[in-house]
Every structure is written in structure tokens, then in C-alpha cells.
mmCIF file of N, CA, C and O in Angstrom:
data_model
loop_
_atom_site.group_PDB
_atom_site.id
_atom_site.type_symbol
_atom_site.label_atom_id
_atom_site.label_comp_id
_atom_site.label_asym_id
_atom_site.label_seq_id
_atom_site.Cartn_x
_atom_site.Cartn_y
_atom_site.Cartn_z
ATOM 1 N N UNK A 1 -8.277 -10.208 -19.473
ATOM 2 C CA UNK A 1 -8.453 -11.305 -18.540
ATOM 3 C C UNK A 1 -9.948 -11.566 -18.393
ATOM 4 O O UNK A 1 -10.712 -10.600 -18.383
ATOM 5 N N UNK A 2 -10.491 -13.014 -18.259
ATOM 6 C CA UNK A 2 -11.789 -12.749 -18.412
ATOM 7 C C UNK A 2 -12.365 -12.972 -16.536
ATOM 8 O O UNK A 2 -11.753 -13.408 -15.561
ATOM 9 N N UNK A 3 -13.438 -12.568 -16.655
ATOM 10 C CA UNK A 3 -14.059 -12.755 -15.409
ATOM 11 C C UNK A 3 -13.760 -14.441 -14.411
ATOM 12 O O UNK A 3 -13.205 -14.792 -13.370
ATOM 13 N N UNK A 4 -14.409 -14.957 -15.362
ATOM 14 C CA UNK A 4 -13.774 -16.365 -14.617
ATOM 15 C C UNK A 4 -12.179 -16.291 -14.188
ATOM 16 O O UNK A 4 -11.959 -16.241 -12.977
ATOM 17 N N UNK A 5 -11.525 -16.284 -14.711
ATOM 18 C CA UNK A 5 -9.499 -16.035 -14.316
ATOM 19 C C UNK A 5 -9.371 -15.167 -13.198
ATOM 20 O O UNK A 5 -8.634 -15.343 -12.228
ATOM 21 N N UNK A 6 -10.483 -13.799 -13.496
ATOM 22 C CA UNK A 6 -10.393 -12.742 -12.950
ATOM 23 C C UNK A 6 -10.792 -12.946 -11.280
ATOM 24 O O UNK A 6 -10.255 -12.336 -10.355
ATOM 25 N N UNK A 7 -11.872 -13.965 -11.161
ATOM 26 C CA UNK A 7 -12.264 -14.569 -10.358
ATOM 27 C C UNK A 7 -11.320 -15.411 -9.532
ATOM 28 O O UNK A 7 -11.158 -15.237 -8.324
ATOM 29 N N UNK A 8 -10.633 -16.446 -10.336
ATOM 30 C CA UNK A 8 -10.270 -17.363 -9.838
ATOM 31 C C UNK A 8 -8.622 -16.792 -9.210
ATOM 32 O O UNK A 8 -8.114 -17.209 -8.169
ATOM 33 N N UNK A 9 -8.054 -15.847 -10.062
ATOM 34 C CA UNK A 9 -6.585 -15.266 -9.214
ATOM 35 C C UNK A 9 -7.366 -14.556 -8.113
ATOM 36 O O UNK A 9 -6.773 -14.888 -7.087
ATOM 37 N N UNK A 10 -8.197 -13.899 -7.833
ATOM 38 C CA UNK A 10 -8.477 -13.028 -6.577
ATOM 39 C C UNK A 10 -8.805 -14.101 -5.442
ATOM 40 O O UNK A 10 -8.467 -14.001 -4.262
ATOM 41 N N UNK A 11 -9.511 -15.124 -6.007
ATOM 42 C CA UNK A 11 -9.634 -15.890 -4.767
ATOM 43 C C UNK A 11 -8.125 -16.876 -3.955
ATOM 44 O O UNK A 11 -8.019 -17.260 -2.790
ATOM 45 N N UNK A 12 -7.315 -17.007 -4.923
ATOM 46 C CA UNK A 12 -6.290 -17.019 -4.766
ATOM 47 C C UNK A 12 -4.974 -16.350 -4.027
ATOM 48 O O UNK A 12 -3.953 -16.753 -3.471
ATOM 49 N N UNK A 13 -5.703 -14.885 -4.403
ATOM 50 C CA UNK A 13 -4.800 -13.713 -3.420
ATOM 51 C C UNK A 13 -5.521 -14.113 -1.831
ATOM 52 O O UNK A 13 -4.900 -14.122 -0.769
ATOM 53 N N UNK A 14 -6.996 -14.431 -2.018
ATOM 54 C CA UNK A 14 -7.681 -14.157 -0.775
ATOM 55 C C UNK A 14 -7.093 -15.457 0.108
ATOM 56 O O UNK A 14 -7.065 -15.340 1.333
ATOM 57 N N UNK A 15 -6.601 -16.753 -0.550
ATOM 58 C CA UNK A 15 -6.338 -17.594 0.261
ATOM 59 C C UNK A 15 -5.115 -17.390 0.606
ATOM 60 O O UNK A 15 -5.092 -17.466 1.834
ATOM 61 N N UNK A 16 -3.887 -17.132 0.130
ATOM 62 C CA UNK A 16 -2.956 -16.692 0.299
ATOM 63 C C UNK A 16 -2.618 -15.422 1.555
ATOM 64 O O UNK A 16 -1.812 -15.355 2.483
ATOM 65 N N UNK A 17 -3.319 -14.825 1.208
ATOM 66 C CA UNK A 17 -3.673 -13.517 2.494
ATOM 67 C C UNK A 17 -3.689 -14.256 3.618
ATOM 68 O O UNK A 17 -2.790 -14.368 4.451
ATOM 69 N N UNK A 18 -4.649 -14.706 3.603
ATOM 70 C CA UNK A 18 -5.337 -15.233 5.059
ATOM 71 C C UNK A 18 -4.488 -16.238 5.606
ATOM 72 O O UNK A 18 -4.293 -16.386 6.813
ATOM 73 N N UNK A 19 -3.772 -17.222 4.306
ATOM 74 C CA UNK A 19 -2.574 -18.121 5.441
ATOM 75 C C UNK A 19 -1.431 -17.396 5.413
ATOM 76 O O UNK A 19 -0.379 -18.026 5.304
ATOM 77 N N UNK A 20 -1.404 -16.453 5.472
ATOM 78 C CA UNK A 20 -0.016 -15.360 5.752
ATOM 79 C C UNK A 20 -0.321 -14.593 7.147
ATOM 80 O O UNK A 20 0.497 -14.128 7.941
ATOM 81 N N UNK A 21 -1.860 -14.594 7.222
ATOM 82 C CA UNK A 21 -2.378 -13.600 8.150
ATOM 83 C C UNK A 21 -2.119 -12.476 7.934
ATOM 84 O O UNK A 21 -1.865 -11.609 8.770
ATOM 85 N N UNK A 22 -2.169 -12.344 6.428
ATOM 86 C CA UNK A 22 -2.330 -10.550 6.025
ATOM 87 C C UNK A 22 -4.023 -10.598 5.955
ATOM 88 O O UNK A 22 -4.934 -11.416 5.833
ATOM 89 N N UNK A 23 -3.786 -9.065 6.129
ATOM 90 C CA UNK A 23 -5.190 -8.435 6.312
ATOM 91 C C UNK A 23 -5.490 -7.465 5.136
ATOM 92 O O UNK A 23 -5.028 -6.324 5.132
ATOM 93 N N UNK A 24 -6.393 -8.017 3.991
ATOM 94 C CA UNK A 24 -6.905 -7.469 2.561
ATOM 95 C C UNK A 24 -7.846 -6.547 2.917
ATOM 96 O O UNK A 24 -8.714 -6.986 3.672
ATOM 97 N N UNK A 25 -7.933 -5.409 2.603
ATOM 98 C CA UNK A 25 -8.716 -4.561 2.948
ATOM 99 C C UNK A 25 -10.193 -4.883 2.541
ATOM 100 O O UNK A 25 -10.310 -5.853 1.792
ATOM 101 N N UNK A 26 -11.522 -4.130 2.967
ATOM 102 C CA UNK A 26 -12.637 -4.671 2.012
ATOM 103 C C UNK A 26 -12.982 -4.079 0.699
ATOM 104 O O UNK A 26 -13.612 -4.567 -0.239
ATOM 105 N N UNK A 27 -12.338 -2.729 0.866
ATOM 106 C CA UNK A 27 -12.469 -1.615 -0.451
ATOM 107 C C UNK A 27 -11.314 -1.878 -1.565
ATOM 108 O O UNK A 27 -11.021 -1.056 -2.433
ATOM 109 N N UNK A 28 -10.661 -3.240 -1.396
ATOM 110 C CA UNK A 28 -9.804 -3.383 -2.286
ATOM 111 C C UNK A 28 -8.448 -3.393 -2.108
ATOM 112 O O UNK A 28 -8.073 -2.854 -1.067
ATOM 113 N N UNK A 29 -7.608 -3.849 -2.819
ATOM 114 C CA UNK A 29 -6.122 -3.546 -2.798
ATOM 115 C C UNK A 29 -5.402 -2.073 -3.335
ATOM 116 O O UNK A 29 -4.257 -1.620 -3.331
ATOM 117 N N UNK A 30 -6.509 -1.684 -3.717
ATOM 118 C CA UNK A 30 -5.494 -0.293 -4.514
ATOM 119 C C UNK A 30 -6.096 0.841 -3.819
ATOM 120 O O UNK A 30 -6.190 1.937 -4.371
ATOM 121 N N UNK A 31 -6.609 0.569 -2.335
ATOM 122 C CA UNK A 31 -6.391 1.478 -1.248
ATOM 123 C C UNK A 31 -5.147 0.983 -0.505
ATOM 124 O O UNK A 31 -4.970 1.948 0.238
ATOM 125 N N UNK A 32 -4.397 0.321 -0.281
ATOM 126 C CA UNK A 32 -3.232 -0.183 -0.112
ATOM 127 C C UNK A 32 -2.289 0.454 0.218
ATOM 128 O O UNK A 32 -1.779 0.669 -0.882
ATOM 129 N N UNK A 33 -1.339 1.173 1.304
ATOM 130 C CA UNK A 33 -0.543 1.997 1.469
ATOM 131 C C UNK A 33 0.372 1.244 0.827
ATOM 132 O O UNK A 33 0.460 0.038 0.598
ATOM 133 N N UNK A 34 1.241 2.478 0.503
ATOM 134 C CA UNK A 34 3.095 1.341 0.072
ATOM 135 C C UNK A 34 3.417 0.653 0.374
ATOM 136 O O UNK A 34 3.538 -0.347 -0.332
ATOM 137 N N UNK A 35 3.785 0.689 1.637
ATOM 138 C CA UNK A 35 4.279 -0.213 2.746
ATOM 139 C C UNK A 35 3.750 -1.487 2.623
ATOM 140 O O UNK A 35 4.366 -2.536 2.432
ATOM 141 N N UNK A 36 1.960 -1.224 2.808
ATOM 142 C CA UNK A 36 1.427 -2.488 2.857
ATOM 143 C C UNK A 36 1.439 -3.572 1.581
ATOM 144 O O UNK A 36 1.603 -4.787 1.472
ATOM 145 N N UNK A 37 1.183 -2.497 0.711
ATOM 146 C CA UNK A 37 1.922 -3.698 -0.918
ATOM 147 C C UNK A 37 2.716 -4.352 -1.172
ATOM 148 O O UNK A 37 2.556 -5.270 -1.977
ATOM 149 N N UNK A 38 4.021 -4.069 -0.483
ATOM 150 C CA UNK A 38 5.107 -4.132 -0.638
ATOM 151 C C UNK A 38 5.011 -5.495 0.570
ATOM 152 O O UNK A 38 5.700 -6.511 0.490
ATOM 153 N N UNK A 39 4.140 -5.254 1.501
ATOM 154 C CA UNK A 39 4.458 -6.217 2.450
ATOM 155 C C UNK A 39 3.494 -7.978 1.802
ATOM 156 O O UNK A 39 3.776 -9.146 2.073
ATOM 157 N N UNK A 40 2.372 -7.411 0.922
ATOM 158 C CA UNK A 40 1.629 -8.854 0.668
ATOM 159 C C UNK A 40 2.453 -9.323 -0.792
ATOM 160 O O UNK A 40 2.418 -10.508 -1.123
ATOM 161 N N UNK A 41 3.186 -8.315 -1.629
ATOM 162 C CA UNK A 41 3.741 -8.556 -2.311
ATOM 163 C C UNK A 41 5.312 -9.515 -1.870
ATOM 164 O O UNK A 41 5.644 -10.611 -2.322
ATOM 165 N N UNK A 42 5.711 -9.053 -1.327
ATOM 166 C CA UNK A 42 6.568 -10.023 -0.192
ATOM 167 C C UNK A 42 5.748 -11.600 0.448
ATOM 168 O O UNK A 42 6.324 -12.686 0.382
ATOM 169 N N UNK A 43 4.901 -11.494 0.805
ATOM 170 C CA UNK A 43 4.037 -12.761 1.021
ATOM 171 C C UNK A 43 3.811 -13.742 -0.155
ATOM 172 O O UNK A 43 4.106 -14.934 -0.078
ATOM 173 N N UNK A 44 3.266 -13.159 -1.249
ATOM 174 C CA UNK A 44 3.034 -13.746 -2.651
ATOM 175 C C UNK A 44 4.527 -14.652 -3.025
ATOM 176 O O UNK A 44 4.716 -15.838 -3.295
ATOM 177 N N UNK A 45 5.424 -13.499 -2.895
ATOM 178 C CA UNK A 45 6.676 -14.069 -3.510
ATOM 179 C C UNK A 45 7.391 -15.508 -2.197
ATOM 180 O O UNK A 45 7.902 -16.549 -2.611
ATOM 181 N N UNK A 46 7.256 -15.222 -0.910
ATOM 182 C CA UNK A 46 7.150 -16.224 -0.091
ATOM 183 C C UNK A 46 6.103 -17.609 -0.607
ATOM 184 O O UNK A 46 6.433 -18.794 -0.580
ATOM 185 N N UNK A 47 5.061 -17.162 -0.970
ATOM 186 C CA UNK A 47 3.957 -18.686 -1.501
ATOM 187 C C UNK A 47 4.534 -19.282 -2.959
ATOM 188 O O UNK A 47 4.388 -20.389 -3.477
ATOM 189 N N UNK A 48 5.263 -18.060 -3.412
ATOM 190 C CA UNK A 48 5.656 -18.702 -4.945
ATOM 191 C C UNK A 48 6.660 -19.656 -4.326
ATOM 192 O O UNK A 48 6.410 -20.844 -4.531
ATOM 193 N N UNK A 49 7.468 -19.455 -3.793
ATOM 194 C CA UNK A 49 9.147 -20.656 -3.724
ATOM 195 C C UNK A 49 8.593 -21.507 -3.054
ATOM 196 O O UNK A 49 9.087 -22.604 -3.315
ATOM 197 N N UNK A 50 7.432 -21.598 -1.958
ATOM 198 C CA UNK A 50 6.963 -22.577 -1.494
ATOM 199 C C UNK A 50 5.801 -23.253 -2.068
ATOM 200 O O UNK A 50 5.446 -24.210 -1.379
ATOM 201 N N UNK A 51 5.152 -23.068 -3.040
ATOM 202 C CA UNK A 51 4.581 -23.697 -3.651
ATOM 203 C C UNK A 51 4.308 -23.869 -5.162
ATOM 204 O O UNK A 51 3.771 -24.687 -5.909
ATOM 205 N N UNK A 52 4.793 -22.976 -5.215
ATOM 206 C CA UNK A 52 4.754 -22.305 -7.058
ATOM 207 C C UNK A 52 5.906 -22.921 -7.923
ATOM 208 O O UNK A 52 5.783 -22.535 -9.085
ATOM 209 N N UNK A 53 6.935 -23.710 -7.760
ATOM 210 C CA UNK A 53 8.352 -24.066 -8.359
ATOM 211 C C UNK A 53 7.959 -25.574 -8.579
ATOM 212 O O UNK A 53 7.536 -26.185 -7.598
ATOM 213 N N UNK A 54 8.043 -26.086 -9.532
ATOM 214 C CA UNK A 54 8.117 -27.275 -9.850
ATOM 215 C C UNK A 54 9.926 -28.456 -9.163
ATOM 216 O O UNK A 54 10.868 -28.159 -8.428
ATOM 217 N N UNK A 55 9.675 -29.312 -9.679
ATOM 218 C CA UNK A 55 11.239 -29.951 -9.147
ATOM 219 C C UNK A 55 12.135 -29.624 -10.079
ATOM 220 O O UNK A 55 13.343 -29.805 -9.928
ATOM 221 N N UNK A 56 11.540 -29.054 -11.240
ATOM 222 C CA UNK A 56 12.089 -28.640 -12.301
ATOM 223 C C UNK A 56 12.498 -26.846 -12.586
ATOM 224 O O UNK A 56 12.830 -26.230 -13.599
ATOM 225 N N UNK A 57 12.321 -26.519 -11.436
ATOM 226 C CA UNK A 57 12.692 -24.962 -11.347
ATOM 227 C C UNK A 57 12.074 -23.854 -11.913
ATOM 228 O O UNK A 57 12.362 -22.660 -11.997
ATOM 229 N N UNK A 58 10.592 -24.978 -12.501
ATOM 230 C CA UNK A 58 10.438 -23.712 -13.322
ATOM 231 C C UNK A 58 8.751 -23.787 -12.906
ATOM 232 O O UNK A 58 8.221 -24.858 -12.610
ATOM 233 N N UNK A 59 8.126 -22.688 -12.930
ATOM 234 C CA UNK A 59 6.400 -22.179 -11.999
ATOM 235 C C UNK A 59 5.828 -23.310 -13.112
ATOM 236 O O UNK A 59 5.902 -23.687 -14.281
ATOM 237 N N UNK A 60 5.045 -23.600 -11.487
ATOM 238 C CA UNK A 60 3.882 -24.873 -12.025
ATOM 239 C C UNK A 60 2.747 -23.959 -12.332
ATOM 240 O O UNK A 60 2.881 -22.736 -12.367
ATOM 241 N N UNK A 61 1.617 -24.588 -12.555
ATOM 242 C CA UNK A 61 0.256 -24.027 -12.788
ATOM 243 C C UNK A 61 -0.091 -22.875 -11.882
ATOM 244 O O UNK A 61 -0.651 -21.885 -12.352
ATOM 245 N N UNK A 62 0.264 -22.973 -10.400
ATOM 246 C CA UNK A 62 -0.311 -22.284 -9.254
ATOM 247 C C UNK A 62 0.922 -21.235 -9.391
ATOM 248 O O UNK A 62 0.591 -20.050 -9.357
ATOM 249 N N UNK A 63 2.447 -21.557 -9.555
ATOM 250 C CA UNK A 63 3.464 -20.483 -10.058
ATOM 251 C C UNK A 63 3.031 -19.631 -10.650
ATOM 252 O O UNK A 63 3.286 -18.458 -10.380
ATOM 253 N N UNK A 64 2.271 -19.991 -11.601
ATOM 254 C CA UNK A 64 1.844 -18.937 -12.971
ATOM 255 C C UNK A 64 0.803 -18.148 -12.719
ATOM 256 O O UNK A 64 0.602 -17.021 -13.172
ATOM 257 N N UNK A 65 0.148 -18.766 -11.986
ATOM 258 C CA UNK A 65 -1.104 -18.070 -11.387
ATOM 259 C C UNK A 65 -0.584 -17.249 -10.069
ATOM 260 O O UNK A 65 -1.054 -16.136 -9.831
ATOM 261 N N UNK A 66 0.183 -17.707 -9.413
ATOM 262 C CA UNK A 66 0.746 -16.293 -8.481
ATOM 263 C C UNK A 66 1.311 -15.212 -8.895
ATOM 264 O O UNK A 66 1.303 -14.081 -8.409
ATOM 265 N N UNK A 67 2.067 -15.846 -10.322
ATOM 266 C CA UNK A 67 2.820 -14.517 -10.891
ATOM 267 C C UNK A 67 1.835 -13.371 -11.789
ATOM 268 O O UNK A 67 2.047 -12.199 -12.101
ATOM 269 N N UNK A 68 0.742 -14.237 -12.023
ATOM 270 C CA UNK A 68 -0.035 -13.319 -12.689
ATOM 271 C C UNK A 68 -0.176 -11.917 -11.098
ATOM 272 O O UNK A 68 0.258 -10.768 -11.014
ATOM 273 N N UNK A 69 -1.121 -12.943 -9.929
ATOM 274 C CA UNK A 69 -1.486 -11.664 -8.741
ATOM 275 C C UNK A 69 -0.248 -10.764 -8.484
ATOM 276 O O UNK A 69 -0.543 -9.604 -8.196
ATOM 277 N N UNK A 70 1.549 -11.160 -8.543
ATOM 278 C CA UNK A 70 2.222 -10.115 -8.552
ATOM 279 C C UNK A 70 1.990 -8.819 -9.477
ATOM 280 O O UNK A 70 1.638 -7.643 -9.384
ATOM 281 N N UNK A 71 2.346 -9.632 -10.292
ATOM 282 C CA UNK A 71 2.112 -8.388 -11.386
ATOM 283 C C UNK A 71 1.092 -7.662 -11.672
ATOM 284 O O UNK A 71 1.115 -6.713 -12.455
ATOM 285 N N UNK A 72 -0.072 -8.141 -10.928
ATOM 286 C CA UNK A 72 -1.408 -7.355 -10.840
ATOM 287 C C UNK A 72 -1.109 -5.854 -9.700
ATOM 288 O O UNK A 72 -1.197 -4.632 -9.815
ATOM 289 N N UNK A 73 -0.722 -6.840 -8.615
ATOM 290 C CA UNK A 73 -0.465 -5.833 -7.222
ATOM 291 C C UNK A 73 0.808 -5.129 -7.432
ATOM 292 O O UNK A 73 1.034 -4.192 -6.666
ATOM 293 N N UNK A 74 1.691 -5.415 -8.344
ATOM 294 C CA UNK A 74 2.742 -4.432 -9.388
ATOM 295 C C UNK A 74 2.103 -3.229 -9.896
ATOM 296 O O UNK A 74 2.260 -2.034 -9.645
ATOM 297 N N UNK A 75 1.287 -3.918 -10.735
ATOM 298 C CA UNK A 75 0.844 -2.517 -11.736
ATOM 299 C C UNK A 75 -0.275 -1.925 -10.768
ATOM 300 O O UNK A 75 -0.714 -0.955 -11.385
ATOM 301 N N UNK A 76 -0.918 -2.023 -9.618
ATOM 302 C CA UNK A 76 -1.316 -1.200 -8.979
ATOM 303 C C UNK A 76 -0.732 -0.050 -8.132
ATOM 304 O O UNK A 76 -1.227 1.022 -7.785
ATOM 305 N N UNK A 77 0.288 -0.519 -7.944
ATOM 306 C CA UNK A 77 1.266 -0.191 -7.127
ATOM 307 C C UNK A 77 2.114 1.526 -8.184
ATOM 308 O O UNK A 77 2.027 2.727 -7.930
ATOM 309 N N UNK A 78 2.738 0.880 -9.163
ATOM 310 C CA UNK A 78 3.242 1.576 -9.868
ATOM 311 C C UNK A 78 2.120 2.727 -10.759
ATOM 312 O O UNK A 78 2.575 3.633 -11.457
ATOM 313 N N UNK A 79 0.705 2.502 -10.589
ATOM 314 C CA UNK A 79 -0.475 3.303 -11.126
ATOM 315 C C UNK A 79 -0.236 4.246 -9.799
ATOM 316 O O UNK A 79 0.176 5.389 -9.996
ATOM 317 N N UNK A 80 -0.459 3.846 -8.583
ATOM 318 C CA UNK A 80 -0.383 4.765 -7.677
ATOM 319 C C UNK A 80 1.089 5.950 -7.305
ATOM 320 O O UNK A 80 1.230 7.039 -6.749
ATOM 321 N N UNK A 81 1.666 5.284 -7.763
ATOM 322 C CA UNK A 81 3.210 6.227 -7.385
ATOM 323 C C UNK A 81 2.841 7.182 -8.981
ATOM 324 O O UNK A 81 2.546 8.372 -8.873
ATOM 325 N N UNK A 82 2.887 6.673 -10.062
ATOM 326 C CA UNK A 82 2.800 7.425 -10.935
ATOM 327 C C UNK A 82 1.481 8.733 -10.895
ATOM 328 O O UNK A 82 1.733 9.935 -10.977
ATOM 329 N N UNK A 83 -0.004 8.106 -10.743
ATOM 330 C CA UNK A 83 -0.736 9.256 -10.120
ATOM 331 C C UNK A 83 -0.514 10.338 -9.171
ATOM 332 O O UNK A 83 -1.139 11.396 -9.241
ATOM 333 N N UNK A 84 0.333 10.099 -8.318
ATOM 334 C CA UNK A 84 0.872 11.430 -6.882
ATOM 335 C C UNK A 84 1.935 11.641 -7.212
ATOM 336 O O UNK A 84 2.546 12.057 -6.228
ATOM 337 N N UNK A 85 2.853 11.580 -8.466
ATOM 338 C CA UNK A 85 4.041 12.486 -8.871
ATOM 339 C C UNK A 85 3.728 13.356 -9.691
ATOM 340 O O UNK A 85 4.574 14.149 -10.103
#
């Protein structure tokens, strides 16, 4: 992923956060308890059906770009359960 993308999905998580009124930590997401992943990951998937779905059912530009931040805050998620087993 290059820096620019890399850039542009985080600022994306950050707007998303903030109109959810989740609270992003400053040290990052992958200090993140379970719970709490699970809870902005739940938010994400709330912004996808409301904004991410075309009339055509299928992820618009901003869809694709949310699904990328799931699967980001996925594989953080699943790095952390796998490290403490």
C-alpha cells in the first residue's frame, strides 16, 4: 500500500471515528483492547451500508475504501490474538 492510500484510508478511519463518536487512541489502533475493535469495527461496517453501497448493491469507491480499513483493523486484531496464544 503506498503512503499516499496509506494516508488517505487512515484519514478516513479518523473521520469515521469521530462521527460515530468513537474514541481512536493516540498510540494507535493496535493498542486496542478486543472489545474496543470489535466495537469501531462494528462502526465501520455501520458507515459501509450507509454510505459505502451503491443503488446497485455493490461498494462504491468509499465502499472499497472502508473495506480496505476493515480488513486492516481485521488483521490487527487477529495479529494480536495470535501473538498471546
Amino acid at each position: 500500500m503506498s503512503r499516499s492510500s496509506s494516508s488517505r484510508l487512515h484519514s478516513l478511519l479518523v473521520e469515521i471515528a469521530a462521527k460515530y463518536s468513537f474514541q481512536l487512541p493516540e498510540e494507535g489502533i493496535k493498542n486496542l483492547a478486543e472489545r474496543d475493535r470489535d466495537l469501531l469495527i462494528d462502526v465501520l461496517l455501520q458507515e459501509f451500508s450507509e454510505t459505502g453501497v451503491g443503488s446497485d448493491d455493490e461498494p462504491n469507491h468509499r465502499g472499497v475504501e472502508i473495506e480496505e480499513v476493515i480488513d486492516f483493523v481485521g488483521s490487527i486484531a487477529d495479529q494480536n490474538r495470535a501473538s498471546s496464544e
